[in-house]
PDB file of C-alpha atoms and ligand atoms in Angstrom:
ATOM      1  CA  MET A 271      30.945  25.597 -55.513  1.00 48.00           C
ATOM      2  CA  LYS A 272      29.155  24.210 -52.387  1.00 52.00           C
ATOM      3  CA  HIS A 273      29.362  20.850 -53.685  1.00 56.00           C
ATOM      4  CA  PHE A 274      33.165  21.269 -54.407  1.00 53.00           C
ATOM      5  CA  SER A 275      33.884  22.399 -50.948  1.00 54.00           C
ATOM      6  CA  PHE A 276      31.882  19.580 -49.431  1.00 51.00           C
ATOM      7  CA  LEU A 277      34.086  17.174 -51.497  1.00 51.00           C
ATOM      8  CA  LEU A 278      37.129  18.894 -50.124  1.00 49.00           C
ATOM      9  CA  VAL A 279      35.855  18.339 -46.625  1.00 50.00           C
ATOM     10  CA  VAL A 280      35.319  14.538 -47.346  1.00 50.00           C
ATOM     11  CA  LEU A 281      38.800  14.217 -48.930  1.00 48.00           C
ATOM     12  CA  ALA A 282      40.464  15.791 -45.817  1.00 50.00           C
ATOM     13  CA  PHE A 283      38.486  13.342 -43.679  1.00 51.00           C
ATOM     14  CA  LEU A 284      39.616  10.437 -45.663  1.00 49.00           C
ATOM     15  CA  LEU A 285      43.205  11.506 -45.639  1.00 48.00           C
ATOM     16  CA  THR A 286      43.318  12.287 -41.918  1.00 48.00           C
ATOM     17  CA  ALA A 287      41.391   8.995 -41.164  1.00 51.00           C
ATOM     18  CA  CYS A 288      44.142   6.974 -43.000  1.00 48.00           C
ATOM     19  CA  ALA A 289      46.193   6.090 -39.966  1.00 48.00           C
ATOM     20  CA  PRO A 290      49.372   4.361 -41.011  1.00 48.00           C
ATOM     21  CA  ALA A 291      49.918   0.682 -40.019  1.00 47.00           C
ATOM     22  CA  SER A 292      52.890   0.539 -37.655  1.00 64.00           C
ATOM     23  CA  GLY A 293      55.094  -2.496 -36.970  1.00 85.00           C
ATOM     24  CA  GLY A 294      54.567  -5.945 -38.338  1.00 95.00           C
ATOM     25  CA  PRO A 295      51.407  -7.907 -38.950  1.00 97.00           C
ATOM     26  CA  VAL A 296      49.319  -9.104 -35.990  1.00 97.00           C
ATOM     27  CA  ALA A 297      48.345 -12.176 -37.796  1.00 98.00           C
ATOM     28  CA  ALA A 298      49.572 -14.022 -40.950  1.00 98.00           C
ATOM     29  CA  GLN A 299      48.473 -17.273 -42.627  1.00 98.00           C
ATOM     30  CA  ASN A 300      48.765 -18.743 -46.105  1.00 98.00           C
ATOM     31  CA  GLY A 301      50.071 -15.373 -47.558  1.00 98.00           C
ATOM     32  CA  ILE A 302      47.553 -12.997 -46.002  1.00 98.00           C
ATOM     33  CA  GLU A 303      48.829 -10.593 -43.358  1.00 98.00           C
ATOM     34  CA  ILE A 304      46.623  -8.328 -41.086  1.00 98.00           C
ATOM     35  CA  TYR A 305      48.144  -4.960 -40.095  1.00 98.00           C
ATOM     36  CA  GLY A 306      46.902  -2.308 -37.400  1.00 97.00           C
ATOM     37  CA  PRO A 307      43.420  -3.587 -36.711  1.00 98.00           C
ATOM     38  CA  TRP A 308      41.090  -1.604 -34.586  1.00 98.00           C
ATOM     39  CA  ALA A 309      37.318  -1.066 -33.950  1.00 98.00           C
ATOM     40  CA  ARG A 310      35.470   1.901 -32.906  1.00 98.00           C
ATOM     41  CA  ALA A 311      34.117   2.222 -29.477  1.00 98.00           C
ATOM     42  CA  ALA A 312      30.263   2.218 -29.465  1.00 96.00           C
ATOM     43  CA  VAL A 313      27.434   2.692 -27.059  1.00 94.00           C
ATOM     44  CA  THR A 314      24.995   2.016 -30.017  1.00 93.00           C
ATOM     45  CA  ASP A 315      24.233  -1.410 -31.462  1.00 95.00           C
ATOM     46  CA  VAL A 316      26.424  -0.748 -34.543  1.00 97.00           C
ATOM     47  CA  SER A 317      30.162  -0.150 -35.037  1.00 98.00           C
ATOM     48  CA  GLY A 318      32.915  -0.517 -37.530  1.00 98.00           C
ATOM     49  CA  ALA A 319      36.286  -2.367 -37.621  1.00 98.00           C
ATOM     50  CA  TYR A 320      39.229  -1.378 -39.718  1.00 98.00           C
ATOM     51  CA  MET A 321      42.649  -2.928 -40.678  1.00 98.00           C
ATOM     52  CA  LEU A 322      45.230  -3.266 -43.417  1.00 98.00           C
ATOM     53  CA  ILE A 323      45.043  -6.641 -45.349  1.00 98.00           C
ATOM     54  CA  LYS A 324      48.029  -7.587 -47.538  1.00 98.00           C
ATOM     55  CA  ASN A 325      48.163 -10.572 -49.754  1.00 98.00           C
ATOM     56  CA  THR A 326      51.749 -11.756 -50.259  1.00 98.00           C
ATOM     57  CA  ALA A 327      50.567 -14.828 -52.259  1.00 97.00           C
ATOM     58  CA  SER A 328      50.814 -15.432 -56.032  1.00 97.00           C
ATOM     59  CA  ALA A 329      47.079 -15.780 -56.500  1.00 98.00           C
ATOM     60  CA  ALA A 330      44.400 -13.205 -55.565  1.00 98.00           C
ATOM     61  CA  ASP A 331      42.310 -13.923 -52.525  1.00 98.00           C
ATOM     62  CA  LYS A 332      38.887 -12.801 -51.392  1.00 98.00           C
ATOM     63  CA  LEU A 333      37.597 -11.862 -47.845  1.00 98.00           C
ATOM     64  CA  VAL A 334      34.222 -13.630 -47.988  1.00 98.00           C
ATOM     65  CA  SER A 335      32.970 -13.347 -44.444  1.00 98.00           C
ATOM     66  CA  VAL A 336      33.620 -12.030 -41.280  1.00 98.00           C
ATOM     67  CA  SER A 337      32.222 -12.851 -37.743  1.00 98.00           C
ATOM     68  CA  SER A 338      32.513 -11.778 -34.158  1.00 98.00           C
ATOM     69  CA  ASP A 339      31.015 -13.017 -30.912  1.00 97.00           C
ATOM     70  CA  VAL A 340      29.934  -9.401 -29.907  1.00 98.00           C
ATOM     71  CA  ALA A 341      27.827  -8.947 -32.897  1.00 98.00           C
ATOM     72  CA  GLU A 342      24.557 -10.593 -34.178  1.00 98.00           C
ATOM     73  CA  MET A 343      25.576  -9.905 -37.792  1.00 98.00           C
ATOM     74  CA  VAL A 344      28.868  -8.771 -39.519  1.00 98.00           C
ATOM     75  CA  GLN A 345      29.152  -7.621 -43.128  1.00 98.00           C
ATOM     76  CA  ILE A 346      31.974  -6.262 -45.347  1.00 98.00           C
ATOM     77  CA  HIS A 347      30.900  -2.686 -46.492  1.00 98.00           C
ATOM     78  CA  GLU A 348      31.996  -0.136 -48.829  1.00 97.00           C
ATOM     79  CA  THR A 349      31.266   3.617 -48.372  1.00 95.00           C
ATOM     80  CA  THR A 350      29.716   5.148 -51.506  1.00 91.00           C
ATOM     81  CA  MET A 351      29.004   8.707 -52.585  1.00 89.00           C
ATOM     82  CA  ASP A 352      25.747   9.196 -54.295  1.00 87.00           C
ATOM     83  CA  ASN A 353      24.872  12.724 -55.295  1.00 90.00           C
ATOM     84  CA  GLY A 354      26.964  14.245 -52.336  1.00 91.00           C
ATOM     85  CA  VAL A 355      25.258  11.812 -49.908  1.00 93.00           C
ATOM     86  CA  MET A 356      27.551   9.586 -48.205  1.00 91.00           C
ATOM     87  CA  SER A 357      26.022   6.014 -47.807  1.00 94.00           C
ATOM     88  CA  MET A 358      27.307   2.375 -47.573  1.00 95.00           C
ATOM     89  CA  ARG A 359      26.364  -0.977 -48.839  1.00 95.00           C
ATOM     90  CA  GLU A 360      27.517  -4.578 -48.481  1.00 97.00           C
ATOM     91  CA  VAL A 361      30.395  -5.562 -51.007  1.00 97.00           C
ATOM     92  CA  PRO A 362      28.767  -8.038 -53.314  1.00 93.00           C
ATOM     93  CA  GLY A 363      30.639 -11.468 -53.344  1.00 94.00           C
ATOM     94  CA  GLY A 364      33.259 -10.343 -50.821  1.00 96.00           C
ATOM     95  CA  LEU A 365      36.287  -8.086 -50.851  1.00 98.00           C
ATOM     96  CA  GLU A 366      39.020  -9.213 -53.394  1.00 98.00           C
ATOM     97  CA  ILE A 367      42.629  -8.650 -52.388  1.00 98.00           C
ATOM     98  CA  PRO A 368      44.924  -8.845 -55.565  1.00 98.00           C
ATOM     99  CA  ALA A 369      48.071 -11.116 -55.615  1.00 98.00           C
ATOM    100  CA  GLY A 370      50.894  -9.015 -54.139  1.00 98.00           C
ATOM    101  CA  GLY A 371      48.384  -6.195 -53.191  1.00 98.00           C
ATOM    102  CA  GLU A 372      46.302  -4.921 -50.365  1.00 98.00           C
ATOM    103  CA  ALA A 373      42.914  -4.040 -49.248  1.00 98.00           C
ATOM    104  CA  ILE A 374      42.801  -0.859 -46.901  1.00 98.00           C
ATOM    105  CA  LEU A 375      39.724  -0.854 -44.459  1.00 98.00           C
ATOM    106  CA  LYS A 376      39.174   2.620 -43.062  1.00 97.00           C
ATOM    107  CA  PRO A 377      36.563   5.191 -41.963  1.00 95.00           C
ATOM    108  CA  GLY A 378      35.082   6.529 -45.117  1.00 94.00           C
ATOM    109  CA  GLY A 379      36.147   3.496 -47.226  1.00 96.00           C
ATOM    110  CA  TYR A 380      35.852  -0.238 -46.971  1.00 98.00           C
ATOM    111  CA  HIS A 381      35.006  -1.518 -43.355  1.00 98.00           C
ATOM    112  CA  ILE A 382      33.855  -4.330 -41.504  1.00 98.00           C
ATOM    113  CA  MET A 383      30.330  -3.548 -40.151  1.00 98.00           C
ATOM    114  CA  LEU A 384      29.475  -4.842 -36.628  1.00 98.00           C
ATOM    115  CA  MET A 385      25.754  -4.859 -36.340  1.00 98.00           C
ATOM    116  CA  GLY A 386      23.425  -5.968 -33.558  1.00 98.00           C
ATOM    117  CA  LEU A 387      26.034  -5.447 -30.912  1.00 98.00           C
ATOM    118  CA  LYS A 388      25.445  -7.525 -27.864  1.00 97.00           C
ATOM    119  CA  ARG A 389      27.168  -5.075 -25.551  1.00 97.00           C
ATOM    120  CA  GLU A 390      28.963  -1.569 -25.425  1.00 97.00           C
ATOM    121  CA  LEU A 391      32.423  -1.554 -26.963  1.00 98.00           C
ATOM    122  CA  LYS A 392      34.710   0.423 -24.668  1.00 98.00           C
ATOM    123  CA  ALA A 393      37.887   1.838 -25.660  1.00 98.00           C
ATOM    124  CA  GLY A 394      40.907   0.114 -24.252  1.00 97.00           C
ATOM    125  CA  GLU A 395      39.475  -3.562 -24.558  1.00 98.00           C
ATOM    126  CA  ALA A 396      39.865  -5.844 -27.484  1.00 98.00           C
ATOM    127  CA  ILE A 397      37.386  -7.971 -29.344  1.00 98.00           C
ATOM    128  CA  SER A 398      37.743 -11.198 -31.315  1.00 98.00           C
ATOM    129  CA  VAL A 399      37.077 -10.944 -35.058  1.00 98.00           C
ATOM    130  CA  THR A 400      37.216 -14.025 -37.393  1.00 98.00           C
ATOM    131  CA  LEU A 401      38.042 -13.132 -41.004  1.00 98.00           C
ATOM    132  CA  VAL A 402      37.233 -15.998 -43.780  1.00 98.00           C
ATOM    133  CA  PHE A 403      39.299 -15.810 -46.996  1.00 98.00           C
ATOM    134  CA  GLU A 404      38.621 -18.028 -49.825  1.00 98.00           C
ATOM    135  CA  ASN A 405      42.280 -19.326 -50.151  1.00 98.00           C
ATOM    136  CA  ALA A 406      43.862 -18.401 -46.842  1.00 98.00           C
ATOM    137  CA  GLY A 407      41.143 -19.797 -44.620  1.00 98.00           C
ATOM    138  CA  GLU A 408      39.910 -18.439 -41.223  1.00 98.00           C
ATOM    139  CA  ILE A 409      42.037 -15.916 -39.477  1.00 98.00           C
ATOM    140  CA  THR A 410      41.062 -14.724 -36.097  1.00 98.00           C
ATOM    141  CA  VAL A 411      42.331 -11.340 -35.016  1.00 98.00           C
ATOM    142  CA  ASN A 412      42.312  -9.626 -31.690  1.00 98.00           C
ATOM    143  CA  VAL A 413      41.112  -6.134 -32.523  1.00 98.00           C
ATOM    144  CA  PRO A 414      41.628  -3.175 -29.949  1.00 98.00           C
ATOM    145  CA  VAL A 415      38.724  -0.959 -29.235  1.00 98.00           C
ATOM    146  CA  SER A 416      39.525   2.722 -29.759  1.00 97.00           C
ATOM    147  CA  ASP A 417      37.564   5.949 -29.624  1.00 93.00           C
ATOM    148  CA  GLN A 418      39.887   7.649 -32.310  1.00 82.00           C
TER     149      GLN A 418
HETATM  150 CU1   CU B 241      29.067  -0.026 -42.822  1.00 56.64          CU
END
């Protein structure tokens, strides 16, 4: 029962954390469209970046790597639940986005992990994040920092 109620709390968190992407894409290239990017404000040396990635092309694509000038290392992570403990790990081989499909990066799910931050990330500023896709190539996105 305890386990069950914990799962409900996690589920509620996941649902409320799923902010809808409003408006059009902030970047689009070779069929890949980026919507509603944001990064979490941070005083520690790690943070996460989130967005909706749509693939309007007729072939699957893959987000293979990410970089940002504010972080020493950037990885594509997935959040996993092992015996009721939430943890995360790097997505092996990159994050696939199906043809005509999308990948949702959000707190509690897939996310871009910014590690070794070179400075504090303050709400209201924006950071530059470069996404590298197997087919669509490099897309640099201006990512607003938020304390939401
Ligand atoms: Cu992570």
